[in-house]
XYZ file of C-alpha atoms in Angstrom:
760
model
C -54.920 10.534 1.428
C -53.768 13.457 3.566
C -51.708 11.106 5.735
C -50.202 9.466 2.681
C -49.361 12.851 1.224
C -47.802 13.878 4.506
C -45.751 10.715 4.630
C -44.533 11.308 1.095
C -43.621 14.866 1.915
C -41.784 13.654 4.983
C -39.858 11.100 2.972
C -38.949 13.739 0.402
C -37.768 16.069 3.137
C -35.743 13.264 4.699
C -34.170 12.403 1.347
C -33.361 16.056 0.704
C -31.799 16.347 4.142
C -29.714 13.214 3.577
C -28.597 14.562 0.201
C -27.523 17.835 1.805
C -25.529 16.005 4.481
C -23.909 13.226 2.491
C -23.605 14.297 -1.153
C -20.351 16.201 -0.623
C -18.738 13.620 1.711
C -19.649 10.910 -0.806
C -17.956 12.872 -3.601
C -14.878 13.392 -1.425
C -14.827 9.673 -0.571
C -14.933 8.820 -4.257
C -12.172 11.291 -5.145
C -9.691 10.617 -2.366
C -10.434 7.088 -1.221
C -12.074 5.016 -3.936
C -11.209 6.535 -7.320
C -8.319 4.145 -8.039
C -9.880 1.082 -6.410
C -9.694 -0.894 -9.645
C -6.165 0.314 -10.406
C -4.376 -0.512 -7.154
C -2.555 -3.728 -6.409
C -0.490 -5.353 -3.671
C 2.180 -3.893 -1.402
C 4.686 -5.448 1.044
C 2.616 -7.512 3.540
C -0.037 -8.309 0.935
C 2.313 -10.761 -0.771
C 2.850 -12.665 2.462
C -0.543 -12.626 4.177
C -2.462 -14.364 1.414
C -2.757 -18.121 1.861
C -2.174 -18.851 -1.827
C -0.325 -21.812 -3.305
C 2.428 -20.148 -5.395
C 2.430 -23.013 -7.898
C -1.284 -23.383 -8.628
C -2.597 -20.039 -7.377
C -5.263 -21.850 -5.371
C -6.277 -21.103 -1.807
C -4.337 -23.092 0.796
C -5.808 -21.519 3.916
C -7.981 -18.554 4.792
C -6.716 -17.547 8.247
C -3.586 -17.472 10.373
C -5.408 -17.840 13.678
C -3.772 -21.163 14.515
C -0.299 -19.603 14.271
C -0.735 -16.827 16.852
C -4.191 -16.933 18.487
C -3.020 -14.572 21.241
C -2.358 -11.685 18.814
C -5.192 -9.781 17.087
C -7.361 -12.859 16.474
C -10.023 -11.030 14.433
C -7.294 -9.542 12.258
C -5.774 -12.982 11.732
C -9.170 -14.344 10.686
C -10.781 -11.666 8.568
C -7.887 -9.603 7.199
C -6.056 -12.735 6.134
C -9.229 -14.118 4.562
C -9.666 -10.846 2.673
C -6.028 -10.940 1.529
C -6.444 -14.501 0.296
C -9.754 -13.995 -1.486
C -8.592 -10.783 -3.173
C -5.041 -11.859 -4.040
C -5.810 -12.342 -7.735
C -8.376 -9.519 -7.672
C -6.834 -6.754 -5.556
C -9.716 -4.414 -6.349
C -11.931 -6.570 -4.124
C -9.712 -6.044 -1.094
C -9.338 -2.342 -1.803
C -13.107 -1.962 -2.187
C -13.664 -3.475 1.268
C -11.033 -1.196 2.801
C -12.552 1.845 1.071
C -16.055 0.991 2.262
C -14.856 0.485 5.818
C -13.227 3.914 5.811
C -16.563 5.384 4.726
C -18.279 3.532 7.582
C -15.753 5.013 10.012
C -16.589 8.511 8.749
C -20.306 7.844 9.265
C -19.551 6.631 12.810
C -17.676 9.867 13.512
C -20.854 11.714 12.509
C -22.991 9.392 14.650
C -20.754 9.765 17.709
C -20.617 13.538 17.383
C -24.416 13.665 17.169
C -24.776 11.336 20.141
C -22.461 13.565 22.173
C -24.716 16.517 21.408
C -23.191 18.333 18.449
C -25.599 19.610 15.836
C -25.640 18.316 12.302
C -23.375 21.107 11.133
C -20.624 20.292 13.602
C -21.003 16.521 13.262
C -20.913 16.664 9.473
C -17.844 18.918 9.517
C -16.020 16.479 11.820
C -16.913 13.573 9.536
C -15.629 15.430 6.459
C -12.348 16.384 8.136
C -11.771 12.795 9.228
C -12.807 11.337 5.882
C -10.422 13.540 3.904
C -7.465 13.647 6.307
C -4.593 13.092 3.848
C -2.297 11.143 6.178
C -4.712 8.193 6.245
C -2.684 6.951 3.242
C -1.603 3.529 4.488
C -4.909 2.822 6.168
C -7.156 3.493 3.175
C -4.994 2.314 0.266
C -3.487 -0.873 1.711
C -5.393 -4.128 2.020
C -3.263 -5.303 4.948
C -4.520 -2.310 6.970
C -8.096 -3.635 7.003
C -7.694 -4.574 10.672
C -6.619 -1.026 11.535
C -9.802 0.407 10.032
C -11.940 -2.288 11.632
C -10.436 -1.424 15.012
C -11.286 2.248 14.493
C -14.839 1.303 13.512
C -15.420 -0.931 16.545
C -13.963 1.695 18.893
C -16.233 4.394 17.442
C -19.237 2.074 17.561
C -18.472 1.174 21.165
C -18.271 4.869 22.059
C -21.662 5.527 20.427
C -23.221 2.783 22.566
C -21.336 4.025 25.636
C -22.901 7.465 25.179
C -26.370 5.924 25.054
C -25.682 3.837 28.150
C -24.377 6.765 30.193
C -26.886 9.312 28.895
C -30.028 7.182 29.106
C -29.893 3.894 31.006
C -28.025 0.581 31.253
C -30.221 -1.299 28.825
C -29.128 -4.972 28.644
C -28.993 -5.306 24.853
C -27.099 -2.042 24.464
C -24.664 -3.105 27.190
C -24.070 -6.453 25.484
C -23.424 -4.689 22.191
C -20.992 -2.329 23.893
C -19.057 -5.170 25.513
C -18.840 -7.040 22.211
C -17.546 -3.998 20.307
C -15.159 -2.795 23.005
C -13.667 -6.248 23.522
C -13.416 -6.776 19.770
C -11.384 -3.590 19.324
C -8.006 -4.945 20.538
C -8.709 -8.204 18.725
C -8.497 -6.162 15.522
C -5.719 -3.787 16.573
C -4.649 -2.673 20.036
C -4.181 0.993 19.241
C -7.809 2.132 19.179
C -8.404 0.797 22.715
C -6.637 3.924 23.937
C -9.840 5.832 23.172
C -11.526 4.045 26.066
C -9.384 6.073 28.481
C -11.869 8.890 27.843
C -15.007 6.948 28.781
C -15.129 8.226 32.398
C -15.342 11.758 30.989
C -18.830 10.963 29.701
C -19.930 11.615 33.268
C -18.784 15.214 32.818
C -20.371 15.561 29.388
C -23.825 14.438 30.551
C -23.689 14.949 34.311
C -23.743 18.721 33.962
C -27.078 18.560 32.126
C -28.678 16.105 34.525
C -27.964 17.652 37.876
C -30.736 15.763 39.530
C -29.327 12.442 38.359
C -25.584 13.006 38.629
C -25.127 9.939 40.798
C -26.764 7.696 38.198
C -24.634 9.167 35.413
C -21.475 8.564 37.450
C -22.441 4.955 38.146
C -23.250 4.243 34.518
C -20.006 5.877 33.346
C -18.091 3.740 35.841
C -19.765 0.527 34.674
C -19.110 1.316 31.015
C -15.473 2.249 31.640
C -14.824 -0.852 33.722
C -16.335 -3.135 31.077
C -14.098 -1.703 28.346
C -10.963 -1.699 30.483
C -11.486 -5.286 31.616
C -11.671 -6.402 27.994
C -8.476 -4.544 27.134
C -6.732 -5.948 30.217
C -7.718 -9.519 29.351
C -6.374 -9.133 25.830
C -3.155 -7.572 27.118
C -2.654 -10.377 29.632
C -3.233 -12.980 26.924
C -0.706 -11.331 24.630
C 1.998 -10.630 27.201
C 1.954 -14.158 28.592
C 1.990 -15.926 25.226
C 3.890 -13.678 22.797
C 7.394 -14.864 21.809
C 10.259 -12.947 23.459
C 11.279 -11.260 20.209
C 7.839 -9.692 19.690
C 7.311 -6.052 20.558
C 5.318 -5.577 23.732
C 6.050 -9.085 25.008
C 7.090 -9.724 28.582
C 10.732 -9.960 27.522
C 10.565 -6.509 25.929
C 8.865 -4.591 28.701
C 9.099 -0.833 28.311
C 10.417 1.241 31.197
C 8.919 4.492 32.416
C 11.835 6.512 31.047
C 11.341 4.926 27.626
C 7.667 5.883 27.676
C 8.466 9.530 28.421
C 11.190 9.541 25.779
C 8.682 8.012 23.376
C 6.174 10.784 24.081
C 8.688 13.394 22.942
C 9.684 11.356 19.920
C 6.043 10.727 19.000
C 5.133 14.404 19.269
C 8.090 15.377 17.104
C 7.238 12.699 14.556
C 3.578 13.673 14.272
C 4.502 17.346 13.975
C 7.041 16.560 11.259
C 4.472 14.626 9.228
C 2.318 17.734 9.019
C 5.043 19.929 7.587
C 4.288 20.577 3.970
C 7.839 20.094 2.754
C 8.291 16.794 4.592
C 5.315 14.754 3.458
C 2.476 16.626 1.828
C 4.449 18.417 -0.891
C 5.318 15.040 -2.362
C 1.702 13.904 -2.095
C 0.572 17.025 -3.950
C 3.075 16.514 -6.766
C 1.966 12.901 -7.082
C -1.679 14.041 -7.042
C -1.053 16.288 -10.044
C 0.680 13.432 -11.839
C -2.123 10.998 -10.994
C -4.875 13.429 -11.988
C -3.202 13.900 -15.365
C -2.926 10.152 -15.909
C -6.521 9.460 -14.826
C -8.210 12.631 -16.058
C -11.109 10.607 -17.455
C -11.974 9.626 -13.873
C -10.914 12.763 -12.033
C -12.844 15.340 -14.087
C -16.326 13.774 -13.600
C -15.572 13.258 -9.923
C -14.656 16.911 -9.501
C -17.982 17.756 -11.154
C -19.703 15.658 -8.482
C -17.776 17.593 -5.845
C -19.135 20.865 -7.255
C -22.726 19.552 -7.279
C -22.375 18.077 -3.814
C -20.742 21.268 -2.587
C -23.709 23.348 -3.681
C -26.078 21.040 -1.808
C -23.764 21.064 1.201
C -23.693 24.863 1.427
C -27.466 25.101 0.961
C -28.126 22.499 3.614
C -25.513 23.867 5.988
C -27.266 27.214 5.971
C -30.793 25.798 6.235
C -30.300 23.146 8.920
C -32.345 23.726 12.038
C -30.869 26.348 14.298
C -32.465 24.610 17.268
C -29.800 21.900 17.312
C -27.281 23.659 19.468
C -24.632 22.031 21.556
C -24.238 24.934 23.934
C -20.937 26.179 25.324
C -20.847 23.735 28.240
C -21.685 20.708 26.113
C -19.184 21.772 23.440
C -16.477 22.044 26.102
C -17.270 18.571 27.409
C -17.233 17.075 23.923
C -13.902 18.763 23.217
C -12.265 17.340 26.328
C -13.686 13.853 25.734
C -12.613 13.759 22.087
C -9.175 15.203 22.842
C -8.443 12.621 25.535
C -9.758 9.810 23.327
C -7.665 10.937 20.356
C -4.465 11.352 22.331
C -5.209 8.121 24.183
C -5.081 6.221 20.901
C -1.330 6.847 20.863
C -0.831 5.267 24.300
C -0.641 1.617 23.117
C 2.137 2.589 20.693
C 4.287 3.911 23.531
C 3.966 0.631 25.428
C 5.644 -1.328 22.612
C 9.407 -1.313 22.323
C 11.175 -0.403 19.101
C 8.181 1.280 17.457
C 8.395 3.557 14.450
C 5.719 6.063 13.482
C 3.654 4.858 10.524
C 0.911 6.786 8.750
C -1.712 4.174 9.589
C -1.221 4.941 13.291
C -3.039 8.236 12.716
C -6.351 6.705 11.600
C -7.949 6.063 14.989
C -6.631 9.216 16.711
C -7.807 11.472 13.885
C -11.382 10.189 14.213
C -11.621 11.693 17.688
C -9.329 14.662 17.144
C -11.560 15.807 14.259
C -14.392 16.135 16.783
C -12.076 17.902 19.225
C -11.289 20.471 16.532
C -14.891 21.048 15.485
C -16.700 21.057 18.843
C -15.318 24.345 20.227
C -15.776 26.067 16.882
C -19.368 24.835 16.717
C -20.013 26.188 20.194
C -18.542 29.579 19.324
C -20.562 29.816 16.111
C -23.812 28.939 17.859
C -23.034 31.478 20.556
C -22.322 34.107 17.926
C -25.486 33.308 15.958
C -27.571 34.019 19.054
C -26.004 37.439 19.503
C -25.627 38.639 15.923
C -28.558 40.688 14.754
C -29.855 40.050 11.299
C -30.515 36.774 9.551
C -28.313 37.840 6.642
C -25.193 38.028 8.793
C -25.894 34.608 10.299
C -26.429 33.079 6.882
C -23.255 34.685 5.547
C -21.275 33.299 8.471
C -22.626 29.812 7.865
C -21.792 30.042 4.168
C -18.208 30.969 5.024
C -17.870 28.040 7.429
C -19.406 25.635 4.919
C -17.004 26.831 2.223
C -14.013 26.451 4.554
C -14.973 22.871 5.395
C -15.518 22.187 1.704
C -12.098 23.634 0.815
C -10.368 21.578 3.506
C -12.123 18.445 2.297
C -11.222 19.082 -1.329
C -7.569 19.676 -0.502
C -7.415 16.568 1.657
C -9.099 14.431 -0.990
C -6.656 15.561 -3.666
C -3.718 14.740 -1.396
C -5.251 11.323 -0.713
C -5.423 10.841 -4.470
C -1.691 11.538 -4.588
C -1.040 8.782 -2.078
C -3.223 6.409 -4.076
C -1.203 7.252 -7.180
C 2.021 6.552 -5.306
C 0.755 3.142 -4.168
C -0.187 2.341 -7.745
C 3.209 3.434 -9.052
C 4.989 1.288 -6.459
C 2.891 -1.752 -7.402
C 3.496 -1.233 -11.117
C 7.240 -0.951 -10.478
C 7.308 -4.097 -8.352
C 5.496 -6.091 -11.004
C 7.760 -4.762 -13.749
C 10.904 -5.532 -11.758
C 9.954 -9.086 -10.924
C 8.983 -9.649 -14.567
C 12.375 -8.300 -15.626
C 14.025 -10.666 -13.148
C 12.187 -13.639 -14.630
C 13.284 -12.598 -18.109
C 16.892 -12.210 -16.964
C 16.953 -15.576 -15.161
C 14.109 -17.662 -16.621
C 15.182 -21.094 -15.332
C 16.874 -20.891 -11.931
C 18.317 -24.040 -10.400
C 16.401 -25.984 -7.739
C 16.427 -24.229 -4.329
C 17.784 -21.029 -5.876
C 18.116 -18.120 -3.445
C 17.710 -14.726 -5.150
C 19.801 -12.093 -3.382
C 19.205 -8.409 -4.255
C 22.605 -6.807 -3.723
C 21.451 -3.327 -4.702
C 18.055 -1.778 -5.507
C 18.056 1.760 -6.921
C 14.282 2.115 -7.281
C 13.276 2.522 -3.635
C 10.430 4.982 -3.101
C 8.313 6.909 -5.593
C 7.577 10.468 -6.596
C 11.180 11.566 -6.871
C 11.351 15.183 -7.978
C 14.942 16.072 -7.221
C 14.727 14.197 -3.938
C 12.928 17.016 -2.141
C 10.369 14.851 -0.368
C 12.450 12.168 1.258
C 9.829 11.195 3.863
C 7.067 10.839 1.275
C 9.050 8.855 -1.273
C 10.622 6.612 1.364
C 7.162 5.556 2.560
C 6.685 3.393 -0.516
C 9.226 0.629 -0.072
C 9.738 -1.863 -2.836
C 8.896 -5.511 -2.371
C 12.648 -6.165 -2.147
C 12.902 -4.006 0.974
C 10.889 -6.318 3.243
C 12.116 -9.754 4.182
C 8.603 -11.235 4.203
C 7.655 -9.870 0.778
C 10.621 -10.805 -1.396
C 10.456 -14.618 -0.927
C 6.759 -14.698 -1.716
C 6.807 -12.562 -4.835
C 9.669 -14.648 -6.234
C 7.816 -17.903 -5.584
C 4.653 -16.496 -7.137
C 6.538 -15.156 -10.157
C 8.253 -18.475 -10.886
C 5.326 -20.578 -9.614
C 7.792 -22.649 -7.623
C 7.990 -23.388 -3.919
C 11.679 -24.277 -3.885
C 12.981 -20.814 -4.848
C 13.251 -17.975 -2.358
C 14.803 -14.535 -1.931
C 16.652 -12.270 0.443
C 16.029 -8.579 0.867
C 17.790 -5.235 0.789
C 16.897 -2.471 3.208
C 16.556 1.180 2.296
C 19.807 3.093 1.686
C 21.826 3.621 4.836
C 20.719 0.490 6.672
C 22.048 -3.015 6.942
C 23.669 -4.548 3.884
C 22.131 -7.611 2.208
C 25.614 -9.165 2.425
C 27.260 -9.227 5.852
C 30.339 -11.175 4.786
C 31.400 -13.996 2.481
C 33.715 -16.940 2.148
C 34.829 -18.784 -0.955
C 31.830 -21.121 -0.878
C 29.122 -19.205 0.968
C 27.741 -15.741 1.702
C 26.293 -14.475 4.991
C 22.944 -12.639 4.855
C 21.036 -10.861 7.681
C 17.837 -12.911 7.788
C 16.378 -16.175 6.625
C 12.649 -15.641 6.212
C 10.814 -18.654 4.822
C 14.148 -19.959 3.595
C 16.130 -22.895 4.950
C 19.599 -21.472 5.641
C 22.244 -22.377 8.202
C 22.583 -19.941 11.147
C 26.034 -18.369 11.225
C 26.131 -18.397 15.028
C 23.019 -19.699 16.828
C 24.231 -18.241 20.130
C 24.516 -14.669 18.833
C 21.546 -12.606 17.765
C 22.063 -10.824 14.476
C 24.858 -13.118 13.324
C 22.965 -13.874 10.123
C 22.709 -17.011 7.996
C 24.969 -18.750 5.500
C 23.716 -19.186 1.945
C 25.794 -21.517 -0.273
C 27.223 -19.845 -3.370
C 25.776 -22.733 -5.363
C 22.253 -21.553 -4.435
C 22.668 -17.783 -4.661
C 21.457 -15.717 -7.622
C 22.880 -12.210 -7.056
C 20.997 -9.462 -8.872
C 20.659 -5.692 -8.798
C 17.960 -3.302 -10.003
C 19.074 -0.093 -11.655
C 17.321 3.268 -11.493
C 15.551 2.597 -14.809
C 14.103 -0.663 -13.459
C 16.420 -2.920 -15.444
C 17.718 -6.063 -13.752
C 21.344 -7.188 -13.788
C 22.163 -10.778 -12.809
C 25.718 -11.284 -11.553
C 27.535 -14.546 -12.361
C 29.869 -14.514 -9.356
C 30.945 -12.808 -6.144
C 34.447 -11.375 -5.783
C 35.175 -12.016 -2.104
C 37.451 -9.239 -0.803
C 40.001 -10.035 1.927
C 41.805 -7.743 4.350
C 45.010 -7.665 2.300
C 43.104 -6.479 -0.755
C 43.142 -9.828 -2.531
C 39.981 -11.216 -4.073
C 38.702 -14.665 -4.837
C 36.008 -15.018 -7.469
C 33.301 -17.483 -6.411
C 30.854 -18.510 -9.173
C 27.108 -18.362 -8.516
C 25.646 -20.833 -11.036
C 22.085 -21.002 -9.657
C 20.674 -18.540 -12.191
C 20.390 -21.480 -14.573
C 20.344 -21.874 -18.320
C 19.269 -19.000 -20.518
C 20.195 -16.286 -18.022
C 21.468 -12.913 -19.175
C 24.578 -12.474 -17.036
C 26.897 -9.546 -16.454
C 30.489 -9.928 -17.592
C 32.034 -9.436 -14.161
C 31.704 -10.405 -10.524
C 30.121 -8.387 -7.734
C 32.448 -7.484 -4.848
C 31.520 -8.522 -1.299
C 33.545 -8.426 1.945
C 35.055 -11.463 3.621
C 34.674 -12.108 7.317
C 38.418 -11.566 7.627
C 38.017 -8.117 6.104
C 35.537 -7.126 8.799
C 37.695 -8.473 11.611
C 40.934 -6.754 10.676
C 40.422 -3.847 8.323
C 37.432 -1.795 9.438
C 37.122 1.000 11.895
C 35.744 0.059 15.281
C 33.402 2.430 17.067
C 34.349 3.089 20.667
C 31.713 5.314 22.202
C 29.508 8.351 21.857
C 30.529 11.633 23.380
C 28.096 10.991 26.232
C 29.921 7.761 27.086
C 27.327 5.307 25.773
C 28.524 2.590 23.380
C 28.219 3.260 19.670
C 27.485 0.541 17.137
C 28.144 0.150 13.459
C 25.986 -1.190 10.669
C 28.273 -2.720 8.069
C 27.727 -2.196 4.385
C 29.395 -2.967 1.134
C 28.107 -0.277 -1.154
C 29.046 0.149 -4.798
C 31.821 -2.376 -4.369
C 33.443 -0.341 -1.572
C 33.377 -1.831 1.956
C 32.095 0.679 4.482
C 31.094 1.059 8.093
C 27.964 3.126 8.633
C 27.335 5.037 11.816
C 23.975 6.464 12.813
C 25.365 9.587 14.412
C 22.289 11.422 15.588
C 18.620 10.643 16.169
C 15.730 13.068 16.072
C 14.616 12.314 19.627
C 18.123 12.666 21.118
C 19.572 16.098 21.742
C 22.299 16.928 19.257
C 25.035 17.522 21.883
C 24.462 14.081 23.413
C 25.381 12.181 20.285
C 27.311 14.630 18.215
C 30.553 12.683 18.163
C 31.843 9.126 17.924
C 35.352 7.729 18.315
C 36.809 5.111 15.980
C 39.908 3.012 16.411
C 42.135 2.789 13.339
C 43.725 -0.433 12.112
C 47.538 -0.342 12.015
C 48.937 1.130 8.812
C 46.024 3.450 8.098
C 47.176 6.319 5.895
C 43.895 7.868 4.844
C 40.278 7.824 5.946
C 37.336 8.098 3.564
C 34.391 9.870 5.189
C 31.022 9.824 3.450
C 28.062 11.598 5.054
C 24.381 11.816 4.257
C 21.360 13.297 5.987
C 18.548 10.860 6.696
C 15.006 12.125 6.144
C 15.759 15.845 6.047
C 12.657 17.750 7.110
C 13.614 21.133 5.686
C 15.538 21.997 2.578
C 17.747 24.377 4.583
C 18.907 21.827 7.137
C 22.554 20.915 7.169
C 25.359 19.788 9.436
C 29.041 20.629 9.732
C 31.408 17.665 9.719
C 34.717 17.763 11.633
C 37.240 14.909 11.879
C 39.953 14.861 14.541
C 42.830 12.345 14.486
C 44.736 11.433 17.614
C 47.314 8.897 18.719
C 49.167 7.875 21.834
C 52.507 8.932 20.351
C 51.574 11.141 17.422
C 49.657 13.807 19.304
C 46.404 15.133 17.881
C 45.346 17.185 14.904
C 42.241 18.261 13.030
C 42.235 16.592 9.635
C 38.883 17.929 8.438
C 37.240 21.152 9.555
C 33.923 22.743 8.709
C 32.763 20.570 5.813
C 29.047 21.244 5.517
C 26.719 18.436 4.493
C 23.380 19.577 3.109
C 20.372 17.723 1.690
C 21.355 18.652 -1.855
C 24.602 16.726 -1.389
C 22.749 13.506 -0.713
C 19.847 13.283 -3.151
C 19.617 10.546 -5.703
C 21.570 8.121 -3.514
C 24.729 10.258 -3.539
C 26.858 11.201 -0.557
C 29.180 14.009 0.466
C 32.597 12.310 0.254
C 35.840 13.444 1.875
C 39.159 11.556 1.694
C 41.668 12.890 4.224
C 45.239 12.007 5.116
C 45.854 10.655 8.592
C 49.079 11.596 10.422
C 51.452 8.704 10.920
C 50.920 6.976 14.234
C 47.272 7.961 14.560
C 45.317 5.400 16.535
C 41.856 6.953 16.542
C 39.651 9.391 14.712
C 36.795 11.347 16.175
C 33.939 12.297 13.862
C 31.893 15.219 15.105
C 28.777 16.860 13.702
C 27.358 20.256 14.499
C 24.485 22.427 13.333
C 24.920 23.884 9.872
C 24.495 27.454 8.750
C 20.739 27.228 9.114
C 21.108 26.276 12.758
C 17.915 24.241 12.531
C 18.753 20.556 12.774
C 15.419 18.841 12.147
C 16.416 15.690 10.307
C 15.995 12.132 11.523
C 19.726 11.519 11.615
C 23.081 11.566 9.889
C 24.662 8.524 8.310
C 28.451 8.636 8.400
C 30.299 5.935 6.470
C 33.979 5.512 7.239
C 36.661 3.522 5.471
C 40.243 3.113 6.650
C 42.707 3.088 3.739
C 46.209 1.704 3.737
C 48.940 2.939 1.434
C 47.987 2.249 -2.175
C 44.267 1.878 -1.559
C 41.947 3.899 -3.755
C 38.811 5.302 -2.168
C 37.450 6.211 -5.550
C 37.161 2.579 -6.623
C 33.417 2.138 -6.968
C 30.696 0.098 -8.541
C 30.399 -3.634 -9.045
C 33.273 -3.329 -11.507
C 35.576 -3.183 -8.497
C 34.810 -6.860 -8.066
C 35.768 -7.711 -11.608
C 37.505 -11.063 -11.544
C 39.402 -10.528 -14.739
């Protein structure tokens, strides 16, 4: 009976200890990660990755492994199966993603404990990782399941690596380590960068086993070699089999200079994401909006946070003081975790043309959370040994527990804001495609829906102050692999398809047009004729008889256009009907203006070069019925003086130039640039035609631009557009879009809107 009573007491103590450790993290997980599980839907890739028959809604296939077995095979098997099985029940996919994020947080705790941190430090690291607000894409997007799985396998492999190096090379543990470490790149390559830190385990444990340093070194070498061989085999498989156009393929090898340039760009990008006004201010505003809309869920969850917080503080104070990492161990853990976290960025730098996405922070943050906590834990343990009086020690622990709790609560609320933004984007997408079906209920066979303008990109607009946050939530029309699928699923027809429209400032959905056809940038899952097979980026021809041009206004309403007004270099227009919308369509009473190929050849400005001598390129647009050239004048990772100016050649007869400028992704509300335009000619001399026009973020919000129309001296052959730092002197934006339009006598730069293509 005594033994039974002791066992019961032990179980009660164990349960109480588990409650103290995990009650608060569980409440945070519910608030920030899982609260809207049953209210979230699909986003971008989700529409394409599911193997669903658009006509019947039945499953066609579960995996994509046969298509690209050399690229992330576990991702192609399991993520695609999850996408397919949860397509009609998105909550199922989101639940799996949410649970996997919780598993990753538990593995952070397990790894920190294995490395030697006490429960206080390990639990704090797990909470910081769990509630890190910039996990947004990873924890609220079904397609990111592979990213989380890669983080989990990397963490699990590191836990086993610690056991192997610390204790002995046990066969079963070694097999488990090899399986997990080799599986990591098969989910996602990024987390394999953590294995760069494995040799440092010899430092972490060698210092405490001075009599067995040689054995620790050997075991660390074996473990590191096993992980690196697996990563090398995967890399060799990918590089030798990936198509030339894929990032990281042999044809797109990255040079050393590009890697170093990428390091600077990556550091700047990560730093920018953590500025409140860039990203998190928008998440907070959306969190307030979401909490108001879902108060019935948020209020009880906050009550759980309070209850869990009380248990957390009590347990944090009472946990055994004998579990100390020690200063030397804490230093070793810090170095290991820091190298592992930073190493997770290395695979990104080896791929050409990368852009920083929020999901790229999931694996690094798992290790960097430990790197943040370990030195603090060591300092606190050191202080607790030297501070006299139990009351002071307890007070210090209470303060630390409250700080961790406050950080977790703030992070969870910001995560809730991201979840609300994903929900809002999904609701908008569904409403817009439903409005499209109502506007064109019976499209002709093989109809090709072409979004010529979408005004509802992004979410959370509050005066446009959070451009980076709102731009993260692209509409389904902004990705070329999403639009065709959502249209097929909406109409339950395989023969229909769709084009796409990028975010404002990028490539136009219409490159050029002729009387009977229109040229579009890409042909994804759509049979279209290549405009020029020998030239990359030449686009594809879509017959006017197949095209259904439509636009989405800022209120979400859909306008279907009955025709294109093809604009030629001499200003003439030919109206080409687009009858594919079919019977019963609600059509606009005018045509939508698009440029002809002749217009591009003879009437636009031609970029010559940057001020540093490198060639400059144009992205051609036809915005609001006005044909424009857009120039990306400055990038965040290039020094401003290197690309502060571009030269344009003017077509003969140019009398005026319309200059429209906009900041891209402004990171501070005070940022601005000064725009100068200088006209010159071989016979006419040179003259400034625009001096000191400042362009600020407030000029560009809501899709607007700072517009200047200036006279050009007769005989001018070129204009030079120059930008410089504004009054703030702090140029921390991603770039400046400058649109230029050469105007002949009688042209009107103010002609705007689809009405300019009116065929009447």
